[in-house]
Amino acid sequence: MGTDTITPRSKDFSQWYLDVIRVAELADHSPVRGCMVIRPGGYAIWERIQQELDRRIKETGHQNAYFPLFIPESFLKKEAQHVEGFAPELAVVTHGGGKLLEEPLVVRPTSETIIYAMYSKWINSYRDLPLLINQWANVVRWELRTRLFLRTTEFLWQEGHTAHATEANAEEETLRMLEVYRDFAENEMALPVFTGRKTDSEKFAGALRTFSIEAMMQDGKALQAGTSHSLGQNFSVPFNVRYQDDAGQMQYCWMTSWGVSTRLIGALIMAHSDDNGLVLPPRLAPLGAVIVPIWASDEEKALTLEAADRIKRSLAGITTVKIDDRDQMRPGWKFSEWESRGVPARIEVGPKDVAKEQAVLVRRDNRKKEFLPMSAVRERLPLLHAEMQHDLFEKAREFRDTHIRVIDDYAEFKEYMKAGEGFALSHWCGDREVEAKVKDETKATIRNIPLDKFSNPRPEEAGACLVTGRPSPFRVLWGIAY
Amino acid sequence: MGTDTITPRSKDFSQWYLDVIRVAELADHSPVRGCMVIRPGGYAIWERIQQELDRRIKETGHQNAYFPLFIPESFLKKEAQHVEGFAPELAVVTHGGGKLLEEPLVVRPTSETIIYAMYSKWINSYRDLPLLINQWANVVRWELRTRLFLRTTEFLWQEGHTAHATEANAEEETLRMLEVYRDFAENEMALPVFTGRKTDSEKFAGALRTFSIEAMMQDGKALQAGTSHSLGQNFSVPFNVRYQDDAGQMQYCWMTSWGVSTRLIGALIMAHSDDNGLVLPPRLAPLGAVIVPIWASDEEKALTLEAADRIKRSLAGITTVKIDDRDQMRPGWKFSEWESRGVPARIEVGPKDVAKEQAVLVRRDNRKKEFLPMSAVRERLPLLHAEMQHDLFEKAREFRDTHIRVIDDYAEFKEYMKAGEGFALSHWCGDREVEAKVKDETKATIRNIPLDKFSNPRPEEAGACLVTGRPSPFRVLWGIAY
């Protein structure tokens, strides 16, 4: 493939990641510092993510809406932790229509403040609750070190924002959406994740509690793939989001917010792809199969193209299919190109195949070849997709499970993290400073505290903190994060 | 409906428009100057618009992508007319991450410059052409006088950007997308439009030629509902978008761009709605029907809810349906509410209807009632939708056609425009200053020059300019625009 060579993962994982993106034409750097361009190949994946996630968001009773890109600077300052967390990352509009603005406008880094200013207007009575709204939008956070999809100054995301009458209702919503993310990650992205609660030092600026789903990439690093926040009344008080309860009393609402972003595309790449390029779980692949007719003469071309067309028509309603009828490239070149672009299945049809009324089906991830009657492709392809989807998940899970170690000794922990081998399950005394010390010394952070530990504490899991030796009720999940 | 009264159109059309939006909960003003909030009721319409338009954009060979929100100020200045047109409307980011930026960043008012900077990188050979990309995005234009949906500082839109090898190819694309817009407006929005070319003073800043679709609202005013621009090489030269032709020579590309925005929701409202609230063409209505069970006792409630549920299930796969089972409101109140929200059909089921196994079907626009067997609703509803869609289009067309007058006398023209009765077809000598004078004296502008006049000039249509008496090859379309 000439200049389109992909650096092997084993040689340089970071370069491999960028090579996969370049060769599959998923994204590109832009002339604007830290901002990426999502190319058609990458945007089509985002559209599939949106479709599947939007369906789940609506099925759980939420409606989409759209709020302003700009937020008056004073709004952010109304919640002390919130502004402290986001102030260093803001892009600020100071001029509009040729004039200096009286009050600068911040380009939204997240929309709690502007959305809750509207909720304050819309919510009057307990009958207006719960208010369940989601927004698909772009947001801007001024990042110093950027990386395509994983961390960019501007990115695309969805942010859900809900208001409830009680803390229990809000907590239930927070966990419901965490579960939506887990289900989406595991069943659509084929990405096994750990659900859990963030420590205070890693929680969202302004939240009571933050929950996350955490995945392992092929280099053993952790990727936070989605977060769900229980905001308590931290925002409803400064933004005056109140309702009249059934006894006629005014009460402050309990809020939640939750989001996932285009960083999920980075997760897909780093979890499943290989040295030949992109590998996509079939459920999120924009193109389900490519048909490559193989010919050596005009007569053979007509013959194989006709067969390719018949197969394509037989797949109508089953999956999206493209015929690669380009004249300039040889079949082998085409095979490599479609592999690098992550199309889950390739269907080859040569003159001999046409004579036998057969086709060759090749699965992207394991490159297994099957010969089957042309008429059977329609029945076989959905099964191949399902098998591949299942296998990608199992492979990722096996990889992850063999890259988690229970470690109770800090020296061993340091060595393990230095080698970059994966996650550790280790005891922690709950002290924020211990967390900071470990991060400083090993780059590892607490990814989350597994969810079932809170609801189901077991005395036999208690132990001593990795660093201080102080008592710890259970081990938490450590890793080096993207 | 208490405070939710809608001002009649005849009394105050502008207030009626805002009332319809408020009562149907389509949008709201935000605390940010000129920026609107699109509420769930309005956003669901935008999602329907996106679905139907996106399908057409993809069917004509385009792919979606996403480009940065920010544009370096210097990029805009590379095309002289472009910067002149947009400079007064820009929002400018001067600070990022707490620091003054070396070069200010403009929040995109439109994306030609940033997109073509990327095209310059991606296009090498004639084999890369045509490049056909579309983007769904938010844009910002600092407007002094804003109006929900019609003119807001931030709005949502799609912008297509294509590159071609020849001027003829680019012109063909420009007209193809104009036709996509016409087809979408007429067949989905039930909105009859005139397709035509803009005069030089009304064309897009930086275009060779701009084409538009123009619709008439119920107050006789014109609304530009979509534009398609033939950009020539005006952008490809400064942004160096070049390709190597098959003879090995470097050539500049010929570009097009085209867009429609959330202003289409304003067009839908002003074209079809009435004094009872929103009227939506069924093809774009997020909710196809609402079922209102009517009861006076718990026993009747159980009975009618069961029937409502049966009807809803019978409509699975036909249209989206909601059952209004709220306890607190009376049926008449519910009827008014759903009417004001523009649901095309209401299905009433009372205890007597259940006894007769019948339902009452009421069409939103003409309020016609039909009694039919419950089991027949499934078959009848799609026909009712189709009839309503057809009738809305015909009604709008008839209204428009009776509000266009051929005028060859400027005194009459002035009187006609002052009365605000509709469009005029009048001769024009082609002089830009005459256009400006007419606008100054009557507020009327040339909406467009009907498309068929260029390709099919007829000597019998020639005449004398309304103002100067100089020769004019045909009449052009005048109106007062939103």
PDB file of C-alpha atoms in Angstrom, chain A residues 28-32 35-41 43-44 47 51 54 58 63-72 75 87-98 101 105 107-108 114 117-118 121-122 127 133 136 138 140 142 153-156 328, chain B residues 28-32 35-41 43-44 47 51 54 58 63-72 75 87-98 101 105 107-108 114 117-118 121-122 127 133 136 138 140 142 153-154 156 328-329:
ATOM      1  CA  ASP A  28      -7.589  14.588  10.070  1.00  0.00           C
ATOM      2  CA  HIS A  29      -5.850  17.395  11.879  1.00  0.00           C
ATOM      3  CA  SER A  30      -7.195  20.845  11.027  1.00  0.00           C
ATOM      4  CA  PRO A  31      -5.425  24.201  10.730  1.00  0.00           C
ATOM      5  CA  VAL A  32      -7.173  25.182  13.979  1.00  0.00           C
ATOM      6  CA  CYS A  35      -9.542  20.832  16.482  1.00  0.00           C
ATOM      7  CA  MET A  36     -10.017  17.758  14.346  1.00  0.00           C
ATOM      8  CA  VAL A  37     -11.912  17.170  11.137  1.00  0.00           C
ATOM      9  CA  ILE A  38     -14.087  14.064  11.247  1.00  0.00           C
ATOM     10  CA  ARG A  39     -13.879  12.688   7.732  1.00  0.00           C
ATOM     11  CA  PRO A  40     -16.764  10.806   6.095  1.00  0.00           C
ATOM     12  CA  GLY A  41     -15.287   7.424   7.145  1.00  0.00           C
ATOM     13  CA  TYR A  43     -18.487  10.444  10.724  1.00  0.00           C
ATOM     14  CA  ALA A  44     -20.416   7.441   9.373  1.00  0.00           C
ATOM     15  CA  GLU A  47     -23.881   8.343  12.867  1.00  0.00           C
ATOM     16  CA  GLN A  51     -28.608   5.993  15.940  1.00  0.00           C
ATOM     17  CA  ASP A  54     -30.388   7.832  20.543  1.00  0.00           C
ATOM     18  CA  LYS A  58     -35.580   7.787  23.760  1.00  0.00           C
ATOM     19  CA  GLN A  63     -36.545  13.823  24.453  1.00  0.00           C
ATOM     20  CA  ASN A  64     -33.948  15.720  22.454  1.00  0.00           C
ATOM     21  CA  ALA A  65     -33.677  19.501  22.499  1.00  0.00           C
ATOM     22  CA  TYR A  66     -31.067  22.123  21.651  1.00  0.00           C
ATOM     23  CA  PHE A  67     -29.605  24.832  23.880  1.00  0.00           C
ATOM     24  CA  PRO A  68     -27.295  27.769  23.040  1.00  0.00           C
ATOM     25  CA  LEU A  69     -23.619  27.305  22.223  1.00  0.00           C
ATOM     26  CA  PHE A  70     -22.763  30.410  24.252  1.00  0.00           C
ATOM     27  CA  ILE A  71     -22.976  30.725  28.024  1.00  0.00           C
ATOM     28  CA  PRO A  72     -22.685  34.065  29.843  1.00  0.00           C
ATOM     29  CA  PHE A  75     -23.487  31.609  34.778  1.00  0.00           C
ATOM     30  CA  ALA A  87     -12.112  27.805  34.008  1.00  0.00           C
ATOM     31  CA  PRO A  88      -8.687  26.696  32.679  1.00  0.00           C
ATOM     32  CA  GLU A  89     -10.290  25.088  29.608  1.00  0.00           C
ATOM     33  CA  LEU A  90     -12.560  27.849  28.344  1.00  0.00           C
ATOM     34  CA  ALA A  91     -12.734  29.506  24.931  1.00  0.00           C
ATOM     35  CA  VAL A  92     -14.143  32.994  25.345  1.00  0.00           C
ATOM     36  CA  VAL A  93     -16.007  35.176  22.848  1.00  0.00           C
ATOM     37  CA  THR A  94     -15.310  38.801  23.627  1.00  0.00           C
ATOM     38  CA  HIS A  95     -16.515  40.441  20.397  1.00  0.00           C
ATOM     39  CA  GLY A  96     -19.790  40.136  18.497  1.00  0.00           C
ATOM     40  CA  GLY A  97     -20.944  42.032  15.436  1.00  0.00           C
ATOM     41  CA  GLY A  98     -17.794  44.132  15.519  1.00  0.00           C
ATOM     42  CA  LEU A 101     -19.425  42.500  24.434  1.00  0.00           C
ATOM     43  CA  LEU A 105     -19.565  34.596  26.394  1.00  0.00           C
ATOM     44  CA  VAL A 107     -18.257  28.551  24.327  1.00  0.00           C
ATOM     45  CA  ARG A 108     -19.967  25.688  26.189  1.00  0.00           C
ATOM     46  CA  ILE A 114     -27.371  27.295  30.511  1.00  0.00           C
ATOM     47  CA  ALA A 117     -31.334  28.434  33.699  1.00  0.00           C
ATOM     48  CA  MET A 118     -34.070  27.315  31.273  1.00  0.00           C
ATOM     49  CA  LYS A 121     -38.306  28.822  33.868  1.00  0.00           C
ATOM     50  CA  TRP A 122     -40.030  25.638  32.682  1.00  0.00           C
ATOM     51  CA  ARG A 127     -46.332  17.517  37.660  1.00  0.00           C
ATOM     52  CA  ILE A 133     -33.917  16.006  28.122  1.00  0.00           C
ATOM     53  CA  TRP A 136     -26.545  16.237  20.738  1.00  0.00           C
ATOM     54  CA  ASN A 138     -20.459  20.213  19.959  1.00  0.00           C
ATOM     55  CA  VAL A 140     -15.140  23.075  23.424  1.00  0.00           C
ATOM     56  CA  TRP A 142      -9.129  24.138  25.534  1.00  0.00           C
ATOM     57  CA  THR A 153     -10.421  21.085  21.707  1.00  0.00           C
ATOM     58  CA  GLU A 154     -13.798  20.672  20.056  1.00  0.00           C
ATOM     59  CA  PHE A 155     -15.673  17.393  20.173  1.00  0.00           C
ATOM     60  CA  LEU A 156     -19.166  16.077  19.538  1.00  0.00           C
ATOM     61  CA  GLN A 328      -7.448   0.932 -11.968  1.00  0.00           C
TER      62      GLN A 328
ATOM     63  CA  ASP B  28     -37.999  29.707  23.834  1.00  0.00           C
ATOM     64  CA  HIS B  29     -35.842  32.768  24.192  1.00  0.00           C
ATOM     65  CA  SER B  30     -32.608  32.154  26.088  1.00  0.00           C
ATOM     66  CA  PRO B  31     -30.656  34.403  28.442  1.00  0.00           C
ATOM     67  CA  VAL B  32     -28.043  34.712  25.675  1.00  0.00           C
ATOM     68  CA  CYS B  35     -29.892  32.733  20.829  1.00  0.00           C
ATOM     69  CA  MET B  36     -32.922  30.491  21.025  1.00  0.00           C
ATOM     70  CA  VAL B  37     -33.587  27.256  22.814  1.00  0.00           C
ATOM     71  CA  ILE B  38     -35.202  24.639  20.596  1.00  0.00           C
ATOM     72  CA  ARG B  39     -37.544  22.795  22.935  1.00  0.00           C
ATOM     73  CA  PRO B  40     -38.363  19.091  22.506  1.00  0.00           C
ATOM     74  CA  GLY B  41     -41.532  19.916  20.521  1.00  0.00           C
ATOM     75  CA  TYR B  43     -36.473  19.699  17.971  1.00  0.00           C
ATOM     76  CA  ALA B  44     -38.571  16.651  17.087  1.00  0.00           C
ATOM     77  CA  GLU B  47     -35.191  15.610  13.537  1.00  0.00           C
ATOM     78  CA  GLN B  51     -34.133  12.429   8.426  1.00  0.00           C
ATOM     79  CA  ASP B  54     -30.373  13.576   4.927  1.00  0.00           C
ATOM     80  CA  LYS B  58     -27.127  10.689   0.634  1.00  0.00           C
ATOM     81  CA  GLN B  63     -21.396  11.823   2.584  1.00  0.00           C
ATOM     82  CA  ASN B  64     -21.566  13.583   5.937  1.00  0.00           C
ATOM     83  CA  ALA B  65     -18.484  14.859   7.757  1.00  0.00           C
ATOM     84  CA  TYR B  66     -17.686  17.361  10.489  1.00  0.00           C
ATOM     85  CA  PHE B  67     -15.351  20.372  10.369  1.00  0.00           C
ATOM     86  CA  PRO B  68     -14.173  22.706  13.148  1.00  0.00           C
ATOM     87  CA  LEU B  69     -16.441  25.295  14.746  1.00  0.00           C
ATOM     88  CA  PHE B  70     -13.587  27.790  14.779  1.00  0.00           C
ATOM     89  CA  ILE B  71     -12.051  29.463  11.740  1.00  0.00           C
ATOM     90  CA  PRO B  72      -8.795  31.463  11.886  1.00  0.00           C
ATOM     91  CA  PHE B  75      -8.997  32.432   6.400  1.00  0.00           C
ATOM     92  CA  ALA B  87     -17.450  40.627   8.788  1.00  0.00           C
ATOM     93  CA  PRO B  88     -20.306  42.589  10.431  1.00  0.00           C
ATOM     94  CA  GLU B  89     -21.913  39.378  11.723  1.00  0.00           C
ATOM     95  CA  LEU B  90     -18.973  37.626  13.352  1.00  0.00           C
ATOM     96  CA  ALA B  91     -18.565  36.329  16.903  1.00  0.00           C
ATOM     97  CA  VAL B  92     -14.868  36.276  17.747  1.00  0.00           C
ATOM     98  CA  VAL B  93     -12.979  34.127  20.253  1.00  0.00           C
ATOM     99  CA  THR B  94      -9.979  36.051  21.518  1.00  0.00           C
ATOM    100  CA  HIS B  95      -9.082  33.977  24.587  1.00  0.00           C
ATOM    101  CA  GLY B  96      -8.489  30.251  24.989  1.00  0.00           C
ATOM    102  CA  GLY B  97      -7.328  28.359  28.060  1.00  0.00           C
ATOM    103  CA  GLY B  98      -6.900  31.616  29.941  1.00  0.00           C
ATOM    104  CA  LEU B 101      -4.801  33.953  21.300  1.00  0.00           C
ATOM    105  CA  LEU B 105     -10.794  32.616  15.952  1.00  0.00           C
ATOM    106  CA  VAL B 107     -17.108  31.137  15.238  1.00  0.00           C
ATOM    107  CA  ARG B 108     -18.177  29.799  11.837  1.00  0.00           C
ATOM    108  CA  ILE B 114     -12.208  26.012   6.718  1.00  0.00           C
ATOM    109  CA  ALA B 117      -8.518  24.471   3.380  1.00  0.00           C
ATOM    110  CA  MET B 118      -8.997  20.741   4.016  1.00  0.00           C
ATOM    111  CA  LYS B 121      -5.057  18.787   1.267  1.00  0.00           C
ATOM    112  CA  TRP B 122      -7.338  15.924   0.217  1.00  0.00           C
ATOM    113  CA  ARG B 127      -9.858  10.765  -9.656  1.00  0.00           C
ATOM    114  CA  ILE B 133     -19.575  16.336   1.387  1.00  0.00           C
ATOM    115  CA  TRP B 136     -24.929  19.157   9.885  1.00  0.00           C
ATOM    116  CA  ASN B 138     -24.505  24.989  14.281  1.00  0.00           C
ATOM    117  CA  VAL B 140     -23.362  31.860  14.391  1.00  0.00           C
ATOM    118  CA  TRP B 142     -24.461  38.184  15.007  1.00  0.00           C
ATOM    119  CA  THR B 153     -27.657  34.506  16.359  1.00  0.00           C
ATOM    120  CA  GLU B 154     -27.031  30.770  16.478  1.00  0.00           C
ATOM    121  CA  LEU B 156     -28.692  24.777  13.097  1.00  0.00           C
ATOM    122  CA  GLN B 328     -56.370  15.815  35.759  1.00  0.00           C
ATOM    123  CA  MET B 329     -57.656  17.187  32.430  1.00  0.00           C
TER     124      MET B 329
END
